[in-house]
Amino acid sequence: MNDLSRPALDQLAINGERLWSSLMTLAGIGVTQKGGVCRLALTDLDRQARELFVRWAREAGCSIRIDRIGNIFAQRAGRDPSRRAIATGSHIDTQPTGGKFDGNYGVLAGLEVVRTLNDLGLQTEAPLEVCVWTNEEGSRFVPVMMGSGVWAGAFTLDHAIAARDRDGISVGNALASIGFAGSSPADVAGGAPVFGAYFEAHIEQGPVLEDADVTLGVVTGALGQRWYDVTVNGMEAHAGPTPMRLRRDALFAATHLMQEVIAIATREQPHGRGTVGSVDVFPNSRNVIPGRVRFSVDFRHATDEGLARMDAALRVAVAAAGQRFPVQAGLEQVVYFEPVAFAPALVDAVRAGAQRLGLSHMDIVSGAGHDAVYVARHAPTAMIFVPCKDGISHNEIEDARPEHLTAGANVLLHAMLEQAGVAARA
């Protein structure tokens, strides 16, 4: 029986100082010279961070389950164990030049929810669960978002554990070496538990919230993504003796295509994104006309229809390049993530929590991939964004304000309680 009134529930708040202290303690594992964090997945530093989280979760009264891809699930028991857990979480692996908050905030905000309920002596009807997903970043092993992807069935466990890093070490061997090769089922199809709801708190990793001077982003979904490799073949030749009109300059043609990538995305505002992030020029010599250029294209959009328009426009541009310039041009799609719309009821719960707590907020679409994108395939899902300084992430200078982190965790607390139900004071 719930012995707390609605006004009393509305006053519940996490311990912001404890959350910040936990974040700074975790950031000390793998700290870099510039004050960031380098803690690649399944390294010894990752082991240390995992063991710290497990210790903290057990001290908070949670049981621990580790699955075969190394995902960690810390569960706080509810009054009704037959109900599906209301979950939250993220990841604690980082980029080589990562920051203190990407992923880590979502995990420790979830732990802070558990600690706060312990402080208040509150029991929920449904169990609560804090997830640490394996290899979200993909900076050591590919594919990215590996742990949540296996859980959701985006790819198989066998495919994931066979993946190798640059030194030839497999995911399976790395999990065993750090002691996190668990035994519980890793995928939903194979019997992994499904959540009743999943929330993920995260720094925005972009400049929108800060630019709008808004404390909280109500994430309605995530942009879909199509990645391509484009190859332009011309002919390398001496830069001096070859007249301009007789050149088969692959780079000249490629730069026109790169500009078209930006133009295609610009036509698809407000949610179109187009990026050329990697360029390989052959033979890459000062006085040789480039004979081959390979470059990446990253397209993103909020709808599949928008992605399809961008895809069609790129294919037209590549075909036209082979007609306009004395080169051969082709492309290959290498990644596709469908756009994701988060569960309206959970998005509403996040929005209502922000309103209840008097926080400035706005709807926002995630431009980056997150574990929540895969979780949404099997469980109602929503995300909570808070600003990060200058929109900078995947960088050692990544920063966030303590009051924003506290605000996001408070909204997480209220959203999870709404879904789990408050049974009584323990």
Coordinates of C-alpha atoms in Angstrom, one line a residue, residues 116-349:
T116 CA 18.0 7.6 -2.9
L117 CA 15.2 5.1 -2.5
N118 CA 17.3 3.3 0.1
D119 CA 17.9 6.6 2.0
L120 CA 14.1 7.2 2.0
G121 CA 13.2 3.6 2.9
L122 CA 10.9 3.3 -0.1
Q123 CA 10.0 0.1 -1.8
T124 CA 8.7 -0.1 -5.3
E125 CA 6.1 -2.5 -6.7
A126 CA 8.3 -3.6 -9.6
P127 CA 12.0 -4.3 -9.4
L128 CA 14.4 -1.6 -10.5
E129 CA 17.5 -2.5 -12.6
V130 CA 20.6 -0.6 -13.5
C131 CA 22.4 -1.8 -16.7
V132 CA 26.0 -1.4 -17.7
W133 CA 26.1 -2.3 -21.4
T134 CA 29.3 -3.7 -22.9
N135 CA 31.4 -1.9 -25.6
E136 CA 28.9 0.8 -26.5
E137 CA 31.7 3.0 -28.0
G138 CA 33.1 0.5 -30.4
S139 CA 36.5 2.1 -30.1
R140 CA 38.3 -1.2 -29.5
F141 CA 35.8 -3.7 -30.9
V142 CA 33.3 -3.5 -33.7
P143 CA 30.3 -3.4 -33.8
V144 CA 29.4 -0.4 -31.7
M145 CA 26.7 -0.7 -29.0
M146 CA 27.7 -4.4 -28.8
G147 CA 26.1 -5.4 -25.5
S148 CA 22.7 -3.9 -26.2
G149 CA 22.9 -5.1 -29.8
V150 CA 23.3 -8.7 -28.7
W151 CA 20.5 -8.3 -26.2
A152 CA 18.2 -6.9 -28.8
G153 CA 19.2 -9.5 -31.5
A154 CA 20.7 -6.9 -33.9
F155 CA 23.6 -9.4 -34.3
T156 CA 24.4 -12.7 -32.7
L157 CA 26.4 -13.5 -29.6
D158 CA 28.8 -15.6 -31.7
H159 CA 29.5 -12.7 -34.0
A160 CA 30.1 -10.4 -31.1
I161 CA 32.4 -12.6 -29.1
A162 CA 34.5 -13.4 -32.2
A163 CA 35.2 -9.8 -33.0
R164 CA 38.9 -8.9 -32.6
D165 CA 40.8 -5.7 -31.8
R166 CA 43.9 -4.5 -33.6
D167 CA 46.1 -6.9 -31.6
G168 CA 44.0 -9.9 -32.5
I169 CA 42.4 -10.3 -29.1
S170 CA 38.8 -11.5 -29.3
V171 CA 35.9 -10.2 -27.3
G172 CA 35.5 -13.7 -25.8
N173 CA 39.1 -13.8 -24.7
A174 CA 39.0 -10.3 -23.3
L175 CA 35.8 -11.0 -21.3
A176 CA 37.4 -14.0 -19.8
S177 CA 40.7 -12.2 -19.0
I178 CA 38.9 -9.5 -17.0
G179 CA 36.5 -12.0 -15.3
F180 CA 33.3 -10.7 -16.8
A181 CA 32.3 -13.6 -19.1
G182 CA 29.0 -14.2 -17.5
S183 CA 26.7 -17.2 -17.8
S184 CA 23.2 -15.8 -18.1
P185 CA 21.5 -15.5 -21.5
A186 CA 22.7 -12.5 -23.5
D187 CA 19.8 -12.1 -26.0
V188 CA 16.1 -11.8 -25.6
A189 CA 15.5 -14.6 -28.1
G190 CA 17.6 -16.8 -25.9
G191 CA 15.9 -16.0 -22.7
A192 CA 17.4 -12.7 -21.5
P193 CA 14.8 -10.8 -19.3
V194 CA 12.9 -8.0 -21.0
F195 CA 12.3 -4.8 -19.2
G196 CA 8.9 -3.3 -18.3
A197 CA 10.4 0.1 -19.3
Y198 CA 13.9 1.5 -19.9
F199 CA 15.1 5.0 -19.4
E200 CA 18.6 6.3 -20.3
A201 CA 19.9 9.6 -19.0
H202 CA 22.8 11.1 -21.0
I203 CA 24.6 14.3 -21.8
E204 CA 23.3 15.7 -25.1
Q205 CA 26.7 15.4 -26.9
G206 CA 25.5 18.4 -28.9
P207 CA 25.0 22.2 -28.5
V208 CA 21.2 22.5 -28.8
L209 CA 20.2 22.5 -25.2
E210 CA 23.0 24.9 -24.2
D211 CA 22.2 27.2 -27.1
A212 CA 18.5 27.3 -26.0
D213 CA 19.5 27.7 -22.3
V214 CA 17.3 24.8 -21.4
T215 CA 18.0 22.4 -18.6
L216 CA 16.5 19.2 -19.9
G217 CA 15.9 17.5 -23.2
V218 CA 12.9 15.3 -23.6
V219 CA 14.1 12.8 -26.2
T220 CA 11.4 11.8 -28.6
G221 CA 13.5 9.4 -30.7
A222 CA 16.8 9.0 -32.5
L223 CA 17.9 9.8 -36.0
G224 CA 18.3 7.0 -38.4
Q225 CA 21.7 6.5 -40.0
R226 CA 23.1 5.4 -43.3
W227 CA 26.9 5.2 -43.7
Y228 CA 28.6 4.8 -47.1
D229 CA 32.1 4.3 -48.5
V230 CA 32.5 6.2 -51.8
T231 CA 35.4 5.4 -54.1
V232 CA 36.5 7.7 -57.0
N233 CA 39.0 6.3 -59.5
G234 CA 41.0 8.5 -61.8
M235 CA 44.6 8.2 -62.9
E236 CA 47.7 9.3 -61.0
A237 CA 50.1 11.4 -63.1
H238 CA 52.8 13.9 -62.7
A239 CA 51.6 17.3 -61.4
G240 CA 53.9 19.3 -63.7
P241 CA 53.8 17.9 -67.2
T242 CA 50.0 17.0 -67.2
P243 CA 47.8 19.9 -68.5
M244 CA 44.7 20.6 -66.5
R245 CA 42.4 19.7 -69.4
L246 CA 44.0 16.2 -69.7
R247 CA 43.9 15.2 -66.1
R248 CA 41.8 12.4 -64.5
D249 CA 41.9 14.0 -61.1
A250 CA 40.1 11.8 -58.6
L251 CA 40.3 14.3 -55.8
F252 CA 38.9 17.1 -57.9
A253 CA 35.8 15.0 -58.6
A254 CA 35.6 13.7 -55.1
T255 CA 35.5 17.2 -53.6
H256 CA 32.5 18.0 -55.7
L257 CA 30.8 14.9 -54.3
M258 CA 31.7 15.9 -50.8
Q259 CA 30.1 19.3 -51.3
E260 CA 27.0 17.5 -52.6
V261 CA 26.8 15.5 -49.4
I262 CA 26.5 18.8 -47.4
A263 CA 24.0 20.2 -49.9
I264 CA 21.8 17.1 -49.7
A265 CA 21.7 17.3 -45.9
T266 CA 21.0 21.0 -46.0
R267 CA 17.9 20.4 -48.1
E268 CA 16.6 18.1 -45.4
Q269 CA 16.4 20.4 -42.5
P270 CA 15.8 20.5 -39.5
H271 CA 16.8 16.8 -39.0
G272 CA 19.0 16.1 -42.0
R273 CA 22.7 15.5 -41.3
G274 CA 25.5 14.9 -43.7
T275 CA 29.2 14.4 -42.8
V276 CA 32.3 13.4 -44.7
G277 CA 34.6 12.4 -41.8
S278 CA 37.3 10.2 -43.4
V279 CA 39.2 10.8 -46.6
D280 CA 42.0 8.5 -48.1
V281 CA 43.9 9.9 -51.0
F282 CA 46.2 7.8 -53.2
P283 CA 49.1 8.1 -53.7
N284 CA 49.0 11.1 -51.3
S285 CA 52.0 12.7 -52.7
R286 CA 52.6 16.5 -53.1
N287 CA 53.4 16.4 -56.8
V288 CA 51.2 13.6 -58.0
I289 CA 47.7 14.0 -59.3
P290 CA 45.5 11.8 -57.1
G291 CA 44.4 8.6 -58.8
R292 CA 42.0 7.3 -56.2
V293 CA 40.0 8.8 -53.4
R294 CA 38.0 6.9 -50.8
F295 CA 35.8 8.8 -48.4
S296 CA 33.0 8.2 -45.9
V297 CA 29.5 9.6 -45.9
D298 CA 27.4 9.7 -42.8
F299 CA 23.7 10.6 -43.4
R300 CA 21.2 10.9 -40.6
H301 CA 17.5 11.8 -40.6
A302 CA 14.5 11.5 -38.3
T303 CA 12.5 9.5 -40.8
D304 CA 13.1 6.6 -43.1
E305 CA 11.5 8.6 -45.9
G306 CA 14.1 11.4 -45.3
L307 CA 16.9 8.9 -45.3
A308 CA 15.6 7.4 -48.6
R309 CA 15.5 10.8 -50.2
M310 CA 19.1 11.5 -49.1
D311 CA 20.2 8.0 -50.4
A312 CA 18.6 8.6 -53.8
A313 CA 20.1 12.0 -54.1
L314 CA 23.6 10.7 -53.3
R315 CA 23.3 7.9 -55.8
V316 CA 22.3 10.4 -58.5
A317 CA 25.3 12.6 -57.6
V318 CA 27.7 9.7 -57.7
A319 CA 26.4 8.5 -61.1
A320 CA 26.6 12.1 -62.4
A321 CA 30.2 12.5 -61.3
G322 CA 31.2 9.6 -63.6
Q323 CA 29.6 11.5 -66.5
R324 CA 30.8 15.0 -65.6
F325 CA 34.4 14.1 -64.8
P326 CA 36.9 11.7 -66.4
V327 CA 36.6 9.3 -63.5
Q328 CA 34.8 6.2 -62.3
A329 CA 32.7 6.7 -59.1
G330 CA 30.9 4.2 -56.9
L331 CA 29.5 3.8 -53.4
E332 CA 28.7 1.0 -51.0
Q333 CA 26.3 1.4 -48.0
V334 CA 28.1 -0.1 -45.0
V335 CA 25.7 0.7 -42.0
Y336 CA 22.0 1.3 -41.6
F337 CA 20.3 2.1 -38.3
E338 CA 16.6 2.8 -38.7
P339 CA 15.1 5.9 -37.1
V340 CA 13.6 5.2 -33.7
A341 CA 10.6 6.8 -32.1
F342 CA 10.6 6.3 -28.3
A343 CA 7.5 5.1 -26.4
P344 CA 5.1 8.0 -26.2
A345 CA 4.0 7.1 -22.7
L346 CA 7.5 7.2 -21.4
V347 CA 8.4 10.3 -23.3
D348 CA 5.3 11.9 -21.6
A349 CA 6.6 10.7 -18.2

